[in-house]
Amino acid sequence: MKFLSYTVGRNSSHLTKYLAAALVVASVSLLFPTSAKFNYHFRLGETWLYDDLYANFDYALAKSDEEIQNDQSEFLKDFAPYYELNQETVKEKKKAFLIAFDEQLKIARRDNLFQDVFQHPKIYIDYGNRTIEKLYARGILKQDSFIDAQPKNFVINIIRGNSEEKQTIQNILTADKVKEFLNDSLPNSNLIEPGFLYPLLERLLTPNLTFNEEWTKKIKQEKLESLPASRGMVKKGELIVPKGGVVIPAVYQKLNSYKEQYETDNTSSRTYYAILMGYYLLTSLIIGLYCFYLKYHTPDAFARLRWVVFLLSWIVVYTYITYEVKKTEVLSLLLVPFCIAPIVIKNFYDRELALIAHLTIVLIVGLIVSPGWEFIFLQIIAGWVVIFTRWETRYWSRFFQSIFLLVLFYWLGFIGFALIEGNNWQTTQWSSLVWLTLNGFLTMLAYPLIPLTGNFFGYTSSIALAELSDLNHPLLKELSLQAPGTLHHSLQVSNLAEAAALSIKANALLVKVGALYHDVGKIINPIYFIENQSDNDPHANLQPEESAQIIINHLREGVKLAEKYGLPDVVANFIKTHHGDTVVKVFFMAYKNVHGDAEKNKKLFQYPGPKPRTREEAILMLADSIEAGSKALQRPTLDALADTVEKITADKISQGQLSDSELTFQELETCKDSFKQTLKSIYHIRLEYPSER
């Protein structure tokens, strides 16, 4: 569906295009950074290439990631978990003790045991309550694998209501220690029958000191966050790094701290608006130059709003994709397939525009996302690979070869940077090569995107043209059934035109397809065209003007069939232009012979045009006439064919049929040589050698 082709049309005012460019700037501006940029680039181990750098303000020297991790490890090693003492347990256990005491006393009375307990129960009850209070006040710790694995001097925090206290686990009771305490204390008490209390207390004295996971996590996080992130200060005016100095770890940490403080300090509202205006200015400058290039170097593309929208939309798409990828911690910016855009654009237009579009995209992304100059360098190299190599999207095998070449250049560029930085092979991030390889695989999305994009914007890709060149296409099959002579003529014209287009590096596939379909309108009245006639000439019973209208009408019928079968506009244009605004000469001369002065009725015999406007359309016009002219030769010798090519070409020039096309005189001479060579092959003409004497 040629969606934009019909909604915005072919031509729009320049204001509309400038508004589209402004909309792109506005869309991209949503991603502008809100802080100032530190305009120095540095890496660990590299030489400082700038002038001496002095601190413009006092700032804290931030610790390195390794130092912070060491501090955290030391803190966690000594961190005491939190255990909560349940103070309500004493009341519950004392109540349970009284109930259990009475029940056991009843059993003892029945069995006539523990006489002293019968006589003095209060003494035993008081002793039991004191023991419960004493032990639960200390706390009985619930044992688990973590506690069992700790040394005796391991410290825990005990929460008692609103207070906290530290205690080593060797001083805290456990179930085993409670048993030991009862075994030692009861026999040494003043009780006559202490054995009565032992089973009661052993069952009741369960742990009341349990691990508080939520509070432990909370305190641990708070203390980790409160660990000092800096060590020492750098005073204003202090030299941070001299010109030519090496960025050693200590200097690297100073630079990082200075950069962070610099960007943090420049976030006031006044600075924010200044930064925003700076980004607006730079983005507008890049996109403005891009539009300038489109207007003055590709005016045919700039004349169409859909082309402008197509070219500008890539900037927005890539900027947002790169921005989102950078926000994630999982993906790498090296994964983003920037080469899809130049591949698609080159398929629809030319290499120069594809390169300019690619550079514009990389500059905008580099300005907003700041991926680093190495990343930008790799993407520019990749763009050159795409532009200066043959990306044959018509053939999978060649397309795969090009993808392999792209990944190879990515790898070589990455390894080159690794060597420059002086990294040893152990510290090099080889995972980047995996991301670059995945980038190559994602670039293969250009293959399905070409026809999809072409269908949406109303463009014709080489893939679509290759499909149209298949003789099994329904319209060509219909032509073979209704007008086989015309199909044969079209095939011969396609051979002539394709060879000529190749000789001047025009779009050979496009002109080949245009040649196959240029005469499909003859399906309607095939018998009226000479290539489909046998013995009888149906024009014998018609007036010259009637015959001329039937011949001319094959253009109108061809355009209708092109619309019916969904042929692209660029192919339908060959149907409209392959006769230009010439006259049907045979019938015009017949009319002139009868009526004398026929100029006033010349319109009846003239094709509606327009004249050819591209090199490919001009080549087809010439190939069509030359093929027909060669068929009319009684004896197609080499000289006769060459003379036919020269005469027909001169005739088209004299009638001004090539005046609107982009074909140069030099290219025309090359095409004529190609036509002669192809006709020689078609008619199997050999050089005549003098007979031996």
XYZ file of C-alpha atoms in Angstrom:
693
model
C 0.000 0.000 0.000
C 1.586 3.236 -1.132
C 0.322 5.001 1.948
C 2.306 8.226 2.026
C 2.321 8.482 -1.752
C -1.385 9.197 -1.705
C -1.699 11.087 1.580
C 0.982 13.726 1.095
C 1.366 13.639 -2.670
C 4.503 14.228 -4.633
C 5.006 17.933 -4.044
C 4.604 20.076 -0.969
C 5.728 23.532 0.027
C 9.190 23.990 1.510
C 7.551 25.248 4.697
C 6.014 21.815 5.303
C 9.417 20.164 5.002
C 11.030 22.659 7.353
C 8.231 22.019 9.831
C 8.973 18.290 9.557
C 12.639 19.014 10.329
C 11.620 21.180 13.298
C 9.410 18.351 14.545
C 12.402 16.012 14.445
C 14.456 18.481 16.496
C 11.591 18.750 19.002
C 11.254 14.950 19.231
C 14.949 14.462 19.765
C 15.075 17.290 22.328
C 13.116 15.139 24.778
C 16.303 13.100 25.192
C 18.665 16.029 25.767
C 20.857 15.598 28.911
C 20.009 18.029 31.705
C 23.542 18.551 32.992
C 26.651 20.108 31.517
C 29.149 17.866 29.776
C 32.724 17.461 30.927
C 34.524 18.237 27.681
C 37.595 16.116 28.324
C 37.918 12.490 27.279
C 40.263 10.291 29.247
C 40.965 6.637 29.856
C 43.069 4.794 32.373
C 46.647 4.378 31.149
C 46.348 6.900 28.303
C 48.320 10.129 27.893
C 46.597 13.399 28.834
C 46.543 15.300 25.520
C 45.034 18.541 26.821
C 46.644 21.488 28.636
C 47.401 21.340 32.359
C 44.131 20.826 34.229
C 43.635 22.700 37.514
C 40.663 22.358 39.854
C 38.241 25.291 39.588
C 36.647 24.461 42.939
C 37.136 22.339 46.054
C 35.816 18.816 45.674
C 35.888 15.531 47.526
C 38.043 12.773 46.102
C 35.678 9.896 45.477
C 36.801 6.390 46.293
C 37.264 3.914 43.483
C 34.799 1.103 42.992
C 37.376 -1.316 44.359
C 37.832 0.767 47.513
C 34.095 1.013 48.033
C 33.744 -2.747 47.616
C 36.534 -3.340 50.148
C 34.847 -0.994 52.636
C 31.570 -2.793 52.164
C 33.237 -6.179 52.602
C 34.864 -5.045 55.849
C 31.580 -3.679 57.109
C 29.650 -6.837 56.248
C 32.305 -8.977 57.895
C 31.748 -7.194 61.226
C 28.055 -6.505 60.855
C 25.954 -7.848 63.756
C 22.489 -9.171 62.862
C 19.484 -8.144 64.923
C 17.542 -10.480 67.221
C 14.387 -9.426 69.016
C 13.619 -10.400 72.619
C 9.952 -11.225 73.164
C 9.221 -9.670 76.571
C 5.678 -11.013 76.683
C 6.969 -14.588 76.856
C 7.663 -14.336 80.639
C 4.004 -13.689 81.503
C 2.774 -16.464 79.257
C 5.291 -18.984 80.607
C 4.519 -18.128 84.247
C 0.828 -18.786 83.669
C 1.630 -22.023 81.891
C 3.972 -22.957 84.774
C 1.166 -22.614 87.395
C -1.178 -24.782 85.348
C 1.467 -27.436 84.749
C 2.503 -27.288 88.455
C -1.051 -28.014 89.655
C -1.516 -30.888 87.235
C 1.785 -32.507 88.192
C 0.978 -31.993 91.896
C -2.306 -33.894 91.505
C -0.449 -36.811 89.949
C 2.121 -36.742 92.781
C -0.660 -36.770 95.424
C -2.264 -39.775 93.763
C 1.039 -41.642 93.715
C 1.984 -40.404 97.190
C 5.173 -38.720 95.970
C 6.929 -35.375 96.645
C 5.562 -34.866 100.196
C 7.617 -31.704 100.743
C 6.065 -30.085 97.682
C 2.589 -30.824 99.177
C 3.546 -29.164 102.400
C 5.349 -26.145 100.906
C 4.037 -25.567 97.317
C 4.579 -21.798 97.414
C 8.328 -22.228 97.919
C 8.571 -24.344 94.782
C 6.284 -22.026 92.782
C 8.321 -18.965 93.726
C 11.566 -20.695 92.803
C 10.143 -21.725 89.420
C 8.903 -18.191 88.657
C 12.252 -16.665 89.611
C 14.026 -19.103 87.312
C 11.688 -18.310 84.414
C 12.136 -14.556 84.915
C 15.896 -14.863 85.236
C 16.426 -16.992 82.129
C 13.996 -15.122 79.894
C 15.517 -11.825 80.969
C 18.846 -13.057 79.591
C 17.121 -14.400 76.489
C 17.059 -17.875 75.061
C 18.339 -17.936 71.501
C 16.712 -20.068 68.851
C 19.452 -22.153 67.293
C 19.883 -22.503 63.517
C 22.626 -23.440 61.040
C 23.859 -19.829 60.829
C 24.326 -19.504 64.595
C 25.901 -22.935 64.889
C 28.492 -21.984 62.246
C 29.612 -18.800 64.047
C 32.540 -18.546 66.497
C 31.849 -17.979 70.203
C 32.852 -14.313 69.984
C 30.345 -13.564 67.202
C 28.309 -10.524 68.183
C 24.579 -10.025 67.688
C 22.329 -7.069 68.461
C 19.494 -7.758 70.901
C 16.416 -5.553 70.681
C 14.728 -5.092 74.084
C 11.715 -2.917 73.525
C 13.116 0.479 72.570
C 16.716 -0.307 73.434
C 19.503 -2.309 71.832
C 22.487 -4.108 73.259
C 25.334 -6.105 71.780
C 26.101 -9.565 73.043
C 28.361 -12.399 72.004
C 26.619 -15.692 71.368
C 28.718 -17.436 74.033
C 26.933 -15.315 76.678
C 23.470 -16.047 75.332
C 21.416 -19.028 76.459
C 20.369 -21.764 74.093
C 18.198 -24.846 74.690
C 21.273 -26.912 75.521
C 22.609 -24.286 77.917
C 19.203 -24.089 79.649
C 19.387 -27.829 80.362
C 22.906 -27.445 81.728
C 21.761 -24.570 83.944
C 18.858 -26.598 85.372
C 21.096 -29.605 85.987
C 23.584 -27.423 87.888
C 21.265 -25.057 89.766
C 18.417 -27.286 90.989
C 20.545 -29.781 92.951
C 22.357 -26.889 94.655
C 19.164 -25.087 95.601
C 17.738 -25.224 99.138
C 14.769 -27.220 97.862
C 14.313 -30.667 99.401
C 12.708 -32.153 96.296
C 14.105 -30.136 93.289
C 13.414 -33.011 90.927
C 9.740 -32.006 90.925
C 10.562 -28.756 89.025
C 13.067 -30.088 86.490
C 10.634 -31.589 83.885
C 8.262 -28.637 84.243
C 10.933 -26.002 83.576
C 12.641 -28.000 80.832
C 9.419 -28.173 78.817
C 8.456 -24.522 79.371
C 11.785 -22.786 78.733
C 11.603 -22.411 74.936
C 13.486 -19.677 72.900
C 12.265 -16.081 73.134
C 15.109 -14.515 71.126
C 14.437 -14.709 67.340
C 16.093 -13.257 64.236
C 14.485 -10.016 62.963
C 15.164 -10.248 59.203
C 13.334 -7.060 58.200
C 15.124 -4.879 60.748
C 18.492 -6.452 59.927
C 18.076 -5.688 56.208
C 16.969 -2.146 56.941
C 19.886 -1.320 59.231
C 22.384 -3.051 56.928
C 21.209 -1.014 53.922
C 21.257 2.254 55.858
C 24.783 1.668 57.113
C 26.024 0.578 53.696
C 24.656 3.786 52.208
C 26.218 5.838 54.975
C 29.701 4.486 54.321
C 31.955 7.364 53.211
C 32.250 7.489 49.404
C 35.215 9.847 49.414
C 38.667 10.110 50.921
C 40.312 13.473 51.212
C 39.798 16.699 49.282
C 41.235 18.348 46.184
C 41.621 22.090 46.750
C 40.778 24.809 44.251
C 43.780 25.614 42.073
C 45.429 22.242 42.678
C 46.953 20.575 39.596
C 44.921 17.510 38.689
C 46.917 16.309 35.680
C 49.676 17.960 33.604
C 49.761 17.997 29.814
C 51.458 14.856 28.549
C 51.009 13.086 31.881
C 49.828 9.504 32.096
C 46.402 8.867 33.566
C 47.489 6.511 36.350
C 44.836 5.116 38.772
C 45.254 7.979 41.281
C 44.923 10.620 38.552
C 42.048 8.728 36.973
C 40.174 8.850 40.303
C 40.812 12.603 40.598
C 39.510 13.178 37.071
C 36.414 11.077 37.650
C 35.631 12.925 40.883
C 36.179 16.292 39.198
C 33.939 15.317 36.270
C 31.141 14.146 38.568
C 31.268 17.294 40.708
C 31.467 19.525 37.619
C 28.341 18.012 36.047
C 26.486 18.047 39.390
C 27.245 21.718 40.053
C 25.986 22.753 36.616
C 22.353 21.721 37.148
C 20.838 25.032 38.277
C 17.826 26.332 36.360
C 19.960 28.972 34.651
C 22.580 26.417 33.649
C 19.886 23.922 32.660
C 18.326 26.301 30.135
C 21.746 27.254 28.782
C 22.596 23.571 28.289
C 19.227 22.952 26.664
C 19.742 25.837 24.258
C 23.188 24.497 23.420
C 21.790 21.106 22.482
C 18.994 22.749 20.491
C 21.528 24.830 18.602
C 23.825 21.905 17.759
C 20.955 19.572 16.798
C 19.345 22.259 14.659
C 22.709 22.914 13.017
C 23.158 19.239 12.053
C 19.606 18.748 10.807
C 19.651 22.148 9.078
C 22.765 21.174 7.122
C 21.119 17.859 6.312
C 18.079 19.667 4.869
C 20.406 22.054 2.991
C 22.077 19.056 1.380
C 18.695 17.546 0.448
C 17.465 20.788 -1.083
C 20.500 21.640 -3.191
C 22.080 18.257 -3.921
C 19.032 15.977 -4.112
C 16.286 18.378 -5.238
C 14.108 15.574 -6.629
C 14.032 13.950 -3.191
C 13.491 17.258 -1.382
C 10.588 18.061 -3.716
C 8.596 15.203 -2.220
C 7.430 15.399 1.365
C 7.295 11.639 1.696
C 11.006 11.469 0.836
C 11.806 14.119 3.447
C 9.718 12.296 6.063
C 11.373 9.002 5.109
C 14.890 10.417 5.495
C 14.216 12.366 8.708
C 12.366 9.521 10.436
C 15.557 7.438 10.602
C 17.105 10.068 12.914
C 14.242 9.840 15.413
C 14.098 6.038 15.309
C 17.813 5.511 15.875
C 18.090 8.197 18.557
C 15.309 6.657 20.644
C 16.528 3.076 20.133
C 20.064 4.010 21.184
C 18.796 6.002 24.166
C 16.710 3.065 25.430
C 19.532 0.573 24.897
C 21.943 2.768 26.857
C 19.498 2.940 29.782
C 19.584 -0.844 30.175
C 22.411 -2.540 32.012
C 22.112 -5.730 29.987
C 22.521 -4.551 26.383
C 25.448 -2.784 24.704
C 25.289 0.151 22.288
C 27.414 -1.960 19.935
C 24.289 -4.022 19.332
C 22.397 -1.201 17.567
C 22.481 -1.897 13.772
C 23.153 1.610 12.437
C 23.964 0.253 8.969
C 20.352 -0.662 8.211
C 19.542 2.973 7.365
C 22.238 3.486 4.677
C 21.487 0.059 3.169
C 17.788 0.875 2.786
C 18.373 4.444 1.584
C 21.007 3.361 -0.942
C 18.565 0.787 -2.287
C 15.992 3.486 -3.022
C 18.258 6.400 -3.956
C 22.065 6.586 -4.221
C 25.254 6.081 -2.253
C 25.965 9.729 -1.560
C 22.615 10.388 0.090
C 22.911 7.137 2.066
C 26.328 8.224 3.397
C 25.123 11.723 4.354
C 22.077 10.239 6.110
C 24.283 7.767 8.010
C 26.689 10.500 9.150
C 23.758 12.669 10.267
C 22.287 9.835 12.337
C 25.645 9.017 13.971
C 26.315 12.705 14.777
C 22.893 13.211 16.400
C 23.188 9.996 18.402
C 26.745 10.866 19.438
C 25.636 14.339 20.535
C 22.760 13.181 22.743
C 23.780 9.752 23.999
C 27.554 10.428 24.178
C 28.669 6.834 23.540
C 32.326 7.805 23.079
C 34.421 8.690 20.055
C 35.546 5.073 19.558
C 31.923 4.049 19.081
C 31.320 6.873 16.596
C 34.513 5.957 14.730
C 33.395 2.317 14.398
C 29.979 3.377 13.077
C 31.510 5.721 10.492
C 33.821 2.928 9.311
C 30.825 0.590 9.097
C 28.935 3.200 7.065
C 31.818 3.393 4.600
C 31.777 -0.383 4.236
C 28.077 -0.238 3.389
C 28.421 2.660 0.963
C 31.544 1.601 -0.902
C 30.808 -2.107 -1.270
C 28.200 -3.874 -3.374
C 25.235 -4.696 -1.167
C 23.182 -6.844 -3.532
C 19.925 -7.160 -1.648
C 18.464 -9.090 -4.574
C 20.606 -12.110 -3.750
C 20.899 -13.699 -0.316
C 24.390 -15.088 -0.983
C 25.871 -11.655 -1.801
C 23.964 -10.106 1.057
C 25.499 -12.617 3.504
C 28.950 -11.913 2.089
C 28.430 -8.194 2.713
C 27.267 -8.873 6.286
C 30.414 -10.943 6.876
C 32.540 -8.081 5.537
C 30.766 -5.603 7.825
C 31.374 -7.751 10.936
C 35.008 -8.243 9.896
C 35.577 -4.474 9.753
C 33.848 -4.075 13.121
C 36.195 -6.661 14.627
C 39.308 -5.132 13.085
C 38.318 -1.661 14.305
C 37.708 -2.935 17.841
C 41.020 -4.809 17.942
C 42.773 -1.682 16.637
C 41.420 0.365 19.554
C 42.396 -2.369 22.001
C 45.981 -2.214 20.713
C 46.074 1.601 20.877
C 44.896 1.588 24.496
C 47.745 -0.755 25.391
C 45.447 -3.243 27.126
C 46.704 -6.736 27.608
C 44.534 -9.487 26.180
C 43.231 -10.415 29.625
C 41.738 -6.970 30.343
C 40.228 -6.443 26.876
C 36.438 -6.729 26.889
C 36.095 -9.515 24.351
C 32.348 -9.603 24.954
C 32.210 -6.523 22.708
C 33.050 -8.769 19.756
C 29.940 -10.802 20.527
C 27.828 -7.626 20.489
C 29.385 -6.574 17.176
C 28.624 -9.994 15.693
C 25.014 -9.735 16.848
C 24.970 -6.270 15.260
C 25.813 -7.937 11.942
C 22.952 -10.407 12.317
C 20.517 -7.602 13.163
C 21.698 -5.696 10.076
C 20.157 -8.513 8.037
C 16.796 -7.012 9.015
C 17.484 -4.574 6.184
C 16.484 -7.326 3.748
C 12.795 -7.552 4.814
C 12.711 -3.846 5.723
C 13.479 -2.790 2.141
C 10.219 -4.066 0.587
C 8.203 -3.132 3.698
C 9.557 0.424 3.722
C 9.155 0.712 -0.037
C 5.543 -0.406 0.170
C 4.776 2.053 2.978
C 6.448 5.072 1.385
C 5.643 4.163 -2.211
C 9.199 3.328 -3.336
C 10.370 0.448 -5.470
C 13.212 -1.750 -4.272
C 15.473 -4.051 -6.244
C 13.780 -6.971 -4.489
C 10.375 -5.843 -5.783
C 11.823 -5.258 -9.260
C 13.368 -8.744 -9.281
C 9.939 -10.206 -8.503
C 8.370 -8.158 -11.314
C 10.965 -9.458 -13.792
C 9.648 -12.996 -13.336
C 7.831 -14.014 -16.537
C 5.317 -15.890 -14.386
C 3.923 -12.568 -13.173
C 0.148 -12.612 -13.936
C 0.307 -9.562 -16.219
C 3.204 -10.961 -18.247
C 1.451 -14.330 -18.518
C -1.635 -12.522 -19.800
C 0.549 -10.686 -22.314
C 2.062 -13.986 -23.498
C -1.412 -15.416 -24.097
C -3.061 -12.377 -25.707
C -0.105 -10.833 -27.537
C 2.825 -13.288 -27.837
C 4.489 -11.165 -30.524
C 4.463 -8.163 -28.186
C 6.005 -10.234 -25.393
C 8.807 -11.326 -27.730
C 9.340 -7.705 -28.748
C 9.404 -6.671 -25.057
C 11.998 -9.332 -24.248
C 14.247 -8.115 -27.069
C 13.823 -4.512 -25.947
C 14.670 -5.508 -22.355
C 17.915 -7.119 -23.525
C 18.882 -4.025 -25.492
C 17.931 -1.612 -22.713
C 19.537 -3.622 -19.895
C 22.868 -3.848 -21.702
C 22.829 -0.119 -22.455
C 21.973 0.739 -18.839
C 24.838 -1.398 -17.588
C 27.242 0.352 -19.951
C 26.562 3.748 -18.322
C 25.954 2.372 -14.791
C 22.264 3.281 -14.808
C 19.645 1.130 -13.028
C 19.746 -1.895 -15.332
C 17.168 -3.903 -13.363
C 14.686 -1.028 -13.432
C 14.979 -0.463 -17.180
C 14.732 -4.224 -17.792
C 11.462 -4.403 -15.858
C 10.184 -1.232 -17.533
C 10.891 -2.814 -20.935
C 8.978 -5.975 -20.031
C 5.841 -3.997 -19.136
C 6.045 -0.983 -21.465
C 3.664 -2.459 -24.075
C 1.209 -4.368 -21.835
C -1.580 -2.091 -23.103
C -1.465 -4.010 -26.399
C -3.306 -6.837 -24.612
C -6.590 -4.987 -25.366
C -6.309 -4.951 -29.202
C -3.272 -7.121 -29.996
C -4.151 -7.762 -33.667
C -3.772 -4.043 -34.509
C -0.037 -4.166 -33.736
C 2.310 -5.468 -36.398
C 4.215 -7.914 -34.226
C 0.970 -9.807 -33.552
C -0.318 -9.826 -37.148
C -0.099 -12.684 -39.632
C -1.583 -12.075 -43.111
C -4.484 -9.673 -42.654
C -3.975 -6.034 -41.671
C -7.028 -4.768 -39.707
C -5.950 -1.157 -40.371
C -6.761 -1.572 -44.086
C -10.444 -0.860 -43.408
C -9.858 2.085 -41.022
C -9.209 5.774 -41.473
C -5.644 6.879 -40.537
C -6.852 8.864 -37.524
C -8.847 5.857 -36.259
C -5.838 3.594 -36.568
C -3.643 6.173 -34.845
C -6.026 6.392 -31.896
C -6.000 2.592 -31.494
C -2.195 2.605 -31.479
C -1.985 5.559 -29.072
C -4.595 4.002 -26.814
C -2.232 1.194 -25.811
C -0.537 3.691 -23.474
C -3.781 4.517 -21.675
C -4.744 0.847 -21.466
C -1.249 0.018 -20.228
C -1.529 2.543 -17.393
C -4.912 1.090 -16.404
C -3.467 -2.431 -16.336
C -0.506 -1.184 -14.304
C -2.890 0.193 -11.687
C -4.999 -2.980 -11.752
C -2.007 -5.252 -11.162
C -0.358 -2.911 -8.650
C 2.749 -2.020 -10.641
C 4.897 0.661 -8.964
C 4.718 4.215 -10.330
C 8.353 4.042 -11.410
C 7.465 1.102 -13.711
C 4.212 2.670 -14.920
C 6.222 5.742 -15.955
C 7.922 3.667 -18.660
C 4.499 2.951 -20.163
C 3.701 6.663 -20.253
C 7.029 7.925 -21.577
C 8.371 5.320 -24.010
C 6.869 7.201 -27.006
C 7.220 10.689 -25.518
C 5.043 13.132 -27.484
C 5.989 11.790 -30.914
C 3.408 11.137 -33.630
C 2.333 7.812 -35.096
C 4.337 8.540 -38.220
C 2.889 5.915 -40.602
C -0.730 6.976 -40.143
C 0.113 10.672 -39.902
C 1.850 10.518 -43.312
C -1.101 8.574 -44.767
C -3.483 11.233 -43.471
C -1.217 13.979 -44.835
C -1.133 12.381 -48.277
C -4.927 12.508 -48.410
C -5.628 15.838 -46.724
C -2.524 17.838 -47.597
C -1.972 20.267 -44.693
C -2.433 18.029 -41.647
C -0.587 20.073 -39.005
C -3.813 21.443 -37.491
C -4.954 17.879 -36.770
C -1.544 16.653 -35.649
C -2.830 16.133 -32.086
C -4.940 13.217 -33.379
C -1.728 11.347 -34.183
C 0.428 12.460 -31.254
C 1.190 10.439 -28.134
C 0.166 12.225 -24.910
C 3.641 12.039 -23.351
C 5.361 13.039 -21.177
C 8.856 12.826 -22.586
C 11.397 10.626 -20.815
C 12.659 12.270 -17.620
C 15.286 9.818 -16.427
C 18.219 8.069 -18.053
C 16.397 4.765 -17.788
C 13.252 6.096 -19.523
C 15.362 7.609 -22.306
C 17.202 4.306 -22.833
C 13.908 2.432 -23.116
C 12.534 4.874 -25.696
C 15.631 4.393 -27.836
C 15.728 0.606 -27.349
C 12.035 0.284 -28.248
C 12.405 2.210 -31.517
C 15.730 0.577 -32.435
C 14.369 -2.945 -31.898
C 11.358 -2.189 -34.095
C 13.580 -0.512 -36.690
C 15.932 -3.495 -36.840
C 12.981 -5.825 -37.458
C 12.045 -3.796 -40.523
C 15.426 -4.363 -42.170
C 15.363 -6.715 -45.164
C 19.001 -7.662 -44.673
C 20.241 -6.857 -41.138
C 23.935 -6.463 -41.821
C 26.353 -4.910 -39.362
C 26.370 -1.639 -41.281
C 22.600 -1.615 -41.670
C 22.051 -2.145 -37.948
C 24.582 0.533 -37.028
C 22.932 2.924 -39.490
C 19.520 2.174 -37.934
C 20.838 2.970 -34.450
C 22.338 6.261 -35.627
C 19.259 7.358 -37.597
C 16.755 6.563 -34.844
C 18.885 8.253 -32.188
C 19.315 11.352 -34.350
C 15.577 11.400 -35.042
C 14.729 11.338 -31.298
C 17.192 14.160 -30.649
C 15.839 16.266 -33.509
C 12.314 15.883 -32.144
C 13.500 16.961 -28.681
C 12.443 13.678 -27.080
C 15.586 13.445 -24.945
C 15.626 17.071 -23.836
C 13.985 16.408 -20.459
C 16.035 13.341 -19.598
C 19.224 13.180 -17.538
C 21.107 11.365 -20.305
C 24.341 13.154 -21.311
C 25.791 13.124 -24.825
C 28.715 11.041 -23.641
C 26.345 8.486 -22.114
C 24.271 8.535 -25.303
C 27.329 7.594 -27.379
C 28.072 4.740 -24.965
C 24.474 3.535 -25.233
C 24.623 3.597 -29.037
C 27.726 1.400 -28.990
C 25.935 -0.978 -26.628
C 22.858 -1.125 -28.884
C 25.033 -1.989 -31.892
C 26.880 -4.713 -30.019
C 23.673 -6.263 -28.656
C 21.957 -6.208 -32.092
C 25.012 -7.912 -33.571
C 24.606 -10.701 -30.989
C 20.833 -10.955 -31.552
C 21.155 -11.336 -35.328
C 24.324 -13.508 -35.096
C 26.210 -11.258 -37.523
C 29.794 -12.268 -38.231
C 32.557 -10.331 -39.913
C 32.934 -11.093 -43.625
C 36.447 -12.267 -44.497
C 37.775 -11.950 -48.076
C 37.815 -15.286 -49.887
C 41.168 -16.969 -50.211
C 42.841 -16.681 -53.570
